[in-house]
JSON list of C-alpha atoms in Angstrom, two decimals:
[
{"chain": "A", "resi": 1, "resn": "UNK", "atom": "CA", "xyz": [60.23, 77.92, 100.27]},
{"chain": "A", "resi": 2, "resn": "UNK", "atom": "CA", "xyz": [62.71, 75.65, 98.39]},
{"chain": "A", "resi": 3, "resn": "UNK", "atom": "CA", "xyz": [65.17, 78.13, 96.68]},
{"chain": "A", "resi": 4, "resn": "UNK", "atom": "CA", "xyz": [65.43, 81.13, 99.04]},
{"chain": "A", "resi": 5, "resn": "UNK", "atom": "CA", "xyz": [68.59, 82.77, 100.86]},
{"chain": "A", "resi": 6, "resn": "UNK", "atom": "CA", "xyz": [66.77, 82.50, 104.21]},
{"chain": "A", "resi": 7, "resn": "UNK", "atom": "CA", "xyz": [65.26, 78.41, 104.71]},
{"chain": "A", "resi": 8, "resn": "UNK", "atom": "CA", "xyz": [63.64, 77.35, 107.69]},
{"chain": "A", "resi": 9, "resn": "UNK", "atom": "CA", "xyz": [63.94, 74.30, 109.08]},
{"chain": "A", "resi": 10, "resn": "UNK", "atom": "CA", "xyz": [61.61, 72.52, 111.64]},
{"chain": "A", "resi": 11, "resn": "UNK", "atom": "CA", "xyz": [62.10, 70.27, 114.44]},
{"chain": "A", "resi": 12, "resn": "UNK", "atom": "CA", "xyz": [59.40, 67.74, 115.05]},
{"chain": "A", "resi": 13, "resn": "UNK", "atom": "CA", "xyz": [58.53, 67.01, 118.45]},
{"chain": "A", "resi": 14, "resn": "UNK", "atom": "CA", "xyz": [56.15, 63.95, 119.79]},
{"chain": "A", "resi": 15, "resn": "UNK", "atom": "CA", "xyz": [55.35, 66.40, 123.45]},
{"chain": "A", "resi": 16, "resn": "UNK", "atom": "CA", "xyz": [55.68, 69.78, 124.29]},
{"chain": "A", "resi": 17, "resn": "UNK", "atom": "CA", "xyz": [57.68, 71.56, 125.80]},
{"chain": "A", "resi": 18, "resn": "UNK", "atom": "CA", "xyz": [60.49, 70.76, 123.88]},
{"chain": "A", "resi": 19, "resn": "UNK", "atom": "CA", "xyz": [63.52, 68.95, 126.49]},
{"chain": "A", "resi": 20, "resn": "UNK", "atom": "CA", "xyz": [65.87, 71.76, 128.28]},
{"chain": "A", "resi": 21, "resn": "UNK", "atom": "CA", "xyz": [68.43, 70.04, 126.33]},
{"chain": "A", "resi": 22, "resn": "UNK", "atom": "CA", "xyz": [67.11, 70.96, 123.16]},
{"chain": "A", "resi": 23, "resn": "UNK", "atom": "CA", "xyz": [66.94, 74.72, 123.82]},
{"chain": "A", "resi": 24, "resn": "UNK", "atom": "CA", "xyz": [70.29, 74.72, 124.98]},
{"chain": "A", "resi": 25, "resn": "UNK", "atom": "CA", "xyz": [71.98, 73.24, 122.42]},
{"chain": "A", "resi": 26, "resn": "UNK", "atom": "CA", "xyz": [70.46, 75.53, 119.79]},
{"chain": "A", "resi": 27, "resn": "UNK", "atom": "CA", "xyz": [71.25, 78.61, 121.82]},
{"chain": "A", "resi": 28, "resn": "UNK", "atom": "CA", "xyz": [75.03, 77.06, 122.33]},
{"chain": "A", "resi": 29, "resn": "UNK", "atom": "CA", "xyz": [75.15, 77.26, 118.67]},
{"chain": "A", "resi": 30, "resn": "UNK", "atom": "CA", "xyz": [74.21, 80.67, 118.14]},
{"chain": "A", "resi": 31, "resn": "UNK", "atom": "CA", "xyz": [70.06, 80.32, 117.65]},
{"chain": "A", "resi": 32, "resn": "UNK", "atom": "CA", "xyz": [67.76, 83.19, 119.86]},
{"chain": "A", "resi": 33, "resn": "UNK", "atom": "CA", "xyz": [64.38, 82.12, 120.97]},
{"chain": "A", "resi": 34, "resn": "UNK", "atom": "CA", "xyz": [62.54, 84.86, 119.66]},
{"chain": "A", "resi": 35, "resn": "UNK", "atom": "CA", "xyz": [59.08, 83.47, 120.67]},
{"chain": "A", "resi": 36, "resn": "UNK", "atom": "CA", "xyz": [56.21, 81.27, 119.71]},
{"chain": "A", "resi": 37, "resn": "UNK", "atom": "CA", "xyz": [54.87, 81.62, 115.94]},
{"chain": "A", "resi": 38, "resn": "UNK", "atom": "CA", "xyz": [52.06, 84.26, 115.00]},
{"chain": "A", "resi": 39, "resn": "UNK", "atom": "CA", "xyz": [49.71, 81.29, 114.54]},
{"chain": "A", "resi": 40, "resn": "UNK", "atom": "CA", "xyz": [50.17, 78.53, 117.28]},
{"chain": "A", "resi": 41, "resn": "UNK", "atom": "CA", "xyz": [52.00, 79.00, 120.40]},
{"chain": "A", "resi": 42, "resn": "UNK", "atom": "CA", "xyz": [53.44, 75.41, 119.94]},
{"chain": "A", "resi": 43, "resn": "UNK", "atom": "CA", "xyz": [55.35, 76.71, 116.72]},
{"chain": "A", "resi": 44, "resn": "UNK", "atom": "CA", "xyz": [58.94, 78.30, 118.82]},
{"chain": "A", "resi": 45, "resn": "UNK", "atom": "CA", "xyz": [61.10, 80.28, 116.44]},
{"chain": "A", "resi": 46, "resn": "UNK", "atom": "CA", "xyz": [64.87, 80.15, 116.45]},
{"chain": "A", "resi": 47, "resn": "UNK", "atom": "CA", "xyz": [66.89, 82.22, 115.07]},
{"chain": "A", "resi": 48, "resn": "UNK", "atom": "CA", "xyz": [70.63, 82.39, 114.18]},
{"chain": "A", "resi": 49, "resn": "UNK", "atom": "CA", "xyz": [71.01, 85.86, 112.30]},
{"chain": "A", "resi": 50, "resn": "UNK", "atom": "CA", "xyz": [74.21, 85.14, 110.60]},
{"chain": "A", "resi": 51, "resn": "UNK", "atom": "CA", "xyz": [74.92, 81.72, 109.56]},
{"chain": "A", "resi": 52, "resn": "UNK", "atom": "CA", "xyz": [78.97, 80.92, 108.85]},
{"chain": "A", "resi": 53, "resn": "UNK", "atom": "CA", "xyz": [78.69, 78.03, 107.10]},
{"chain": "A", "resi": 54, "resn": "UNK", "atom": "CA", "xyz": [81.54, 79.10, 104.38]},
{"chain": "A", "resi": 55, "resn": "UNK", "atom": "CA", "xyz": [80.76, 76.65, 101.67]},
{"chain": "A", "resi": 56, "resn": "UNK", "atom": "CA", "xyz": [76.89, 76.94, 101.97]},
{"chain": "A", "resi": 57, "resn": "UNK", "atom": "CA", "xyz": [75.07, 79.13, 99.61]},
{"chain": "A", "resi": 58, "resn": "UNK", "atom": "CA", "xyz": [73.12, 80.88, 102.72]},
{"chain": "A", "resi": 59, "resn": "UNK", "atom": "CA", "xyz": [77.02, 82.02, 104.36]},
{"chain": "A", "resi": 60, "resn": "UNK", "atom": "CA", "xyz": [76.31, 85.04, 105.96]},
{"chain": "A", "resi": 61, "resn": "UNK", "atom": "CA", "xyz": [72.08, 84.71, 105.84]},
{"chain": "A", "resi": 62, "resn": "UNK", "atom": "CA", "xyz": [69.51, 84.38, 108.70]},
{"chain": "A", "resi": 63, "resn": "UNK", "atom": "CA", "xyz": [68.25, 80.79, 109.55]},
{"chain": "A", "resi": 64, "resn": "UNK", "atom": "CA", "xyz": [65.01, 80.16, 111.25]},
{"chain": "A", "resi": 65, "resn": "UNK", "atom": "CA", "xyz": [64.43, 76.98, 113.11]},
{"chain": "A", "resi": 66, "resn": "UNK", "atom": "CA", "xyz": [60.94, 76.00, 113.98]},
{"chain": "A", "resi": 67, "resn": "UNK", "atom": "CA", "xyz": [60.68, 73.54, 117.18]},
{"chain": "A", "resi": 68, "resn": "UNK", "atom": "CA", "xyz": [56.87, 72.53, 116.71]},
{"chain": "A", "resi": 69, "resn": "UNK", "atom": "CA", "xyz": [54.91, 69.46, 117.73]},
{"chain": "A", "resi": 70, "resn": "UNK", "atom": "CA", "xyz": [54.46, 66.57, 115.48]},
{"chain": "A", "resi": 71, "resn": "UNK", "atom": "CA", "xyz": [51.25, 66.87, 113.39]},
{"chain": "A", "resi": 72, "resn": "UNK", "atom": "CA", "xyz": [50.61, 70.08, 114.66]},
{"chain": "A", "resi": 73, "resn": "UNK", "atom": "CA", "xyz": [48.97, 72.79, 111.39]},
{"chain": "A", "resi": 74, "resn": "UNK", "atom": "CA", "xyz": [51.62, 75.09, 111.22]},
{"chain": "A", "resi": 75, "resn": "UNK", "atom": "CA", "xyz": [53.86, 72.05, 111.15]},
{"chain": "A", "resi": 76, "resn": "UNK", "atom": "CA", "xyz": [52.00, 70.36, 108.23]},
{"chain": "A", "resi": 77, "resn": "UNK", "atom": "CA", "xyz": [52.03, 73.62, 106.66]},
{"chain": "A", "resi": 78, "resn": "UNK", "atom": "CA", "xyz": [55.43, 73.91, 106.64]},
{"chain": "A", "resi": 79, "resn": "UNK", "atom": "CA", "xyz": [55.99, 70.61, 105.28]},
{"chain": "A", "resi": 80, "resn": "UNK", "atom": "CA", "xyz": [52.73, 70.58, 102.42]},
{"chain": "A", "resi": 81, "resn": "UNK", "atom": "CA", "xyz": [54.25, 74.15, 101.64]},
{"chain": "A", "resi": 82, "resn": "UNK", "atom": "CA", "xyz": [57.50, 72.40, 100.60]},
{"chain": "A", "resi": 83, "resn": "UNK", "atom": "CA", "xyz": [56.02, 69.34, 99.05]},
{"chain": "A", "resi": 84, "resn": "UNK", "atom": "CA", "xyz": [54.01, 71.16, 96.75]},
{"chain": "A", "resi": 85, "resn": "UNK", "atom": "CA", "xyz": [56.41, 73.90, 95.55]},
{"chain": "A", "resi": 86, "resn": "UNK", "atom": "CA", "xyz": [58.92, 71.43, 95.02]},
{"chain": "A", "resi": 87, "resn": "UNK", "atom": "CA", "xyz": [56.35, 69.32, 93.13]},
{"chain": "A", "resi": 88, "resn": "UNK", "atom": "CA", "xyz": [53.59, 71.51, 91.42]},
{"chain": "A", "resi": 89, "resn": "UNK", "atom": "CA", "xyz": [54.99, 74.22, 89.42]},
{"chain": "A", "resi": 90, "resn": "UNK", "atom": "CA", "xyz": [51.55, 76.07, 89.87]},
{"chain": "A", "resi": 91, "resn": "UNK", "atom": "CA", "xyz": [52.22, 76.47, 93.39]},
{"chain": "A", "resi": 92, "resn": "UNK", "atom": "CA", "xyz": [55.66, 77.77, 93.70]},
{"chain": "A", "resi": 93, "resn": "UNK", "atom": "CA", "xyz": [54.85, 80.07, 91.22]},
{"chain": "A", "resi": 94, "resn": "UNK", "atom": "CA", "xyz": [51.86, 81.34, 93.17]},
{"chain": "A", "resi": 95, "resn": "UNK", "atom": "CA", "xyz": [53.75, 81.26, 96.40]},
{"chain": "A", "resi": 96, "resn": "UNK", "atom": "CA", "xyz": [57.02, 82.68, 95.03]},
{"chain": "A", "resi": 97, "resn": "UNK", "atom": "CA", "xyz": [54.69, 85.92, 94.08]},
{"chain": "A", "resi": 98, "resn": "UNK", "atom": "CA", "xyz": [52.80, 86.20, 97.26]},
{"chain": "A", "resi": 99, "resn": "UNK", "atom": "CA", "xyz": [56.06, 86.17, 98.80]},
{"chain": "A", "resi": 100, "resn": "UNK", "atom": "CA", "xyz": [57.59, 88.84, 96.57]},
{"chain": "A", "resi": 101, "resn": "UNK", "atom": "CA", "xyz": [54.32, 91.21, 96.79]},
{"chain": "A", "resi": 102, "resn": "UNK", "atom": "CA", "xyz": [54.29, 90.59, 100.61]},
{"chain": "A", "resi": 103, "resn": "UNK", "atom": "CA", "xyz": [58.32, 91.63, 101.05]},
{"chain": "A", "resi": 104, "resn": "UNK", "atom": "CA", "xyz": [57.28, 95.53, 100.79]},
{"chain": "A", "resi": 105, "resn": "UNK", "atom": "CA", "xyz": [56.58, 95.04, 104.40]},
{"chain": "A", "resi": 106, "resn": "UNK", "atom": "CA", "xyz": [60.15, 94.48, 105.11]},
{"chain": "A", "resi": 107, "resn": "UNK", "atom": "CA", "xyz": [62.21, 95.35, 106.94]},
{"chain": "A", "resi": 108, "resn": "UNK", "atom": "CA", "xyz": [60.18, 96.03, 109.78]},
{"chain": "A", "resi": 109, "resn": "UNK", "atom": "CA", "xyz": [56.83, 94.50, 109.81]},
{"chain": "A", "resi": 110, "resn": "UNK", "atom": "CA", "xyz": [56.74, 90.95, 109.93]},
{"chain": "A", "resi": 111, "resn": "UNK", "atom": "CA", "xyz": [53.57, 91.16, 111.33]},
{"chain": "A", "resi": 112, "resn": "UNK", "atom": "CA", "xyz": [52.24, 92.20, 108.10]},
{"chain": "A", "resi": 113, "resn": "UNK", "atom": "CA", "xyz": [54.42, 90.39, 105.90]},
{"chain": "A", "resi": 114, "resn": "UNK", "atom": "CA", "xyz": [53.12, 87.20, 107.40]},
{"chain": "A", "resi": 115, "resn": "UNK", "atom": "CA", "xyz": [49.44, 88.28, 106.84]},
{"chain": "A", "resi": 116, "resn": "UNK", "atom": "CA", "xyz": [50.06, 89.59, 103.25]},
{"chain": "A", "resi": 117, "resn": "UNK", "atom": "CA", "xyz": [52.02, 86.12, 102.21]},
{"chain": "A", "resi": 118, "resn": "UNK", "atom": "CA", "xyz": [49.30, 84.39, 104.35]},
{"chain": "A", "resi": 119, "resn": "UNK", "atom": "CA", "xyz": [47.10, 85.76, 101.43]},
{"chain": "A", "resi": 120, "resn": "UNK", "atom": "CA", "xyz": [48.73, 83.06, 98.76]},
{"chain": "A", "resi": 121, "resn": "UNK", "atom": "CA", "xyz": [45.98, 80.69, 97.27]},
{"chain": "A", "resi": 122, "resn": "UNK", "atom": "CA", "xyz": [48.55, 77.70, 98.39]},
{"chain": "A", "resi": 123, "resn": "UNK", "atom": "CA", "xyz": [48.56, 78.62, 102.35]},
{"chain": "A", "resi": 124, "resn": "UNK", "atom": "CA", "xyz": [44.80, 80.06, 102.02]},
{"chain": "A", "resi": 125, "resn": "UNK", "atom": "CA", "xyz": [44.38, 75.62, 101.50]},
{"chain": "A", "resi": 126, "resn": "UNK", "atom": "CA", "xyz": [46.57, 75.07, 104.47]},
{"chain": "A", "resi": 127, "resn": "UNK", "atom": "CA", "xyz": [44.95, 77.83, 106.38]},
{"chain": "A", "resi": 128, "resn": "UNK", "atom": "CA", "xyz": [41.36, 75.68, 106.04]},
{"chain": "A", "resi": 129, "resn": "UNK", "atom": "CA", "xyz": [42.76, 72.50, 105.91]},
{"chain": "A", "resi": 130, "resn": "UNK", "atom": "CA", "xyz": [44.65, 72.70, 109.07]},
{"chain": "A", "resi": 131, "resn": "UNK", "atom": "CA", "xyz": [41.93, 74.91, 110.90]},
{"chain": "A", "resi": 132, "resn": "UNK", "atom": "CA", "xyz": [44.82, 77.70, 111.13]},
{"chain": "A", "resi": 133, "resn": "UNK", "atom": "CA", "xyz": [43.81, 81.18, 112.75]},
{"chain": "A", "resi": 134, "resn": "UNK", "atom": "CA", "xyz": [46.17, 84.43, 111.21]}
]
């Protein structure tokens, strides 16, 4: 969500799996594979859990890469999400509150945090759009 202390980012890939060289270059720079998405197994999650990046504003945050396929739902998602809530001040209002009310799950449950946030009007359209399964 455009704004927040902990961004993803996403790496677009035209086949799966992604090359060896790929993995190892994000784990050589301090990103753990911490496992396929909670939607599609083609979404992989890195993770670098404290950033140093000194004159950045996320110094010291968690960054979470996503290494997904090109066109892929979750992908699109990702990408609509940040379209629209830097374009349509409707939806990053919307979103922004979904994600606030779903943060009482955390620390802990992501699980749950995902499903509550999951529960915005803006990724319910994503969720049918896209076919998406939570």
């Amino acid at each position: 969500m455009p704004g927040t202390m902990h961004p993803d980012s996403l790496i677009l890939l035209q086949s799966f799996p992604p090359p060896k060289e790929l993995v190892e270059s994000l784990m050589a720079n301090g990103y753990h594979f911490i496992g396929p998405g909670m939607i599609d197994f083609h979404d992989l999650w890195f993770i670098n859990f404290n950033i140093d990046w000194p004159e950045s504003r996320i110094d010291g945050h968690f960054h979470k890469i996503h290494v997904n396929l090109e066109g892929n739902g979750t992908a699109m998602t990702l990408i609509e999400t940040r379209e629209r809530c830097n374009n349509e001040t409707w939806a990053f209002e919307e979103y922004k509150s979904a994600k606030v009310l779903a943060s009482k799950h955390l620390p802990g449950n992501m699980y749950a945090y995902k499903i509550a946030k999951g529960n915005s009007k803006l990724i319910q359209e994503f969720i049918e759009k896209y076919e998406l399964k939570l």
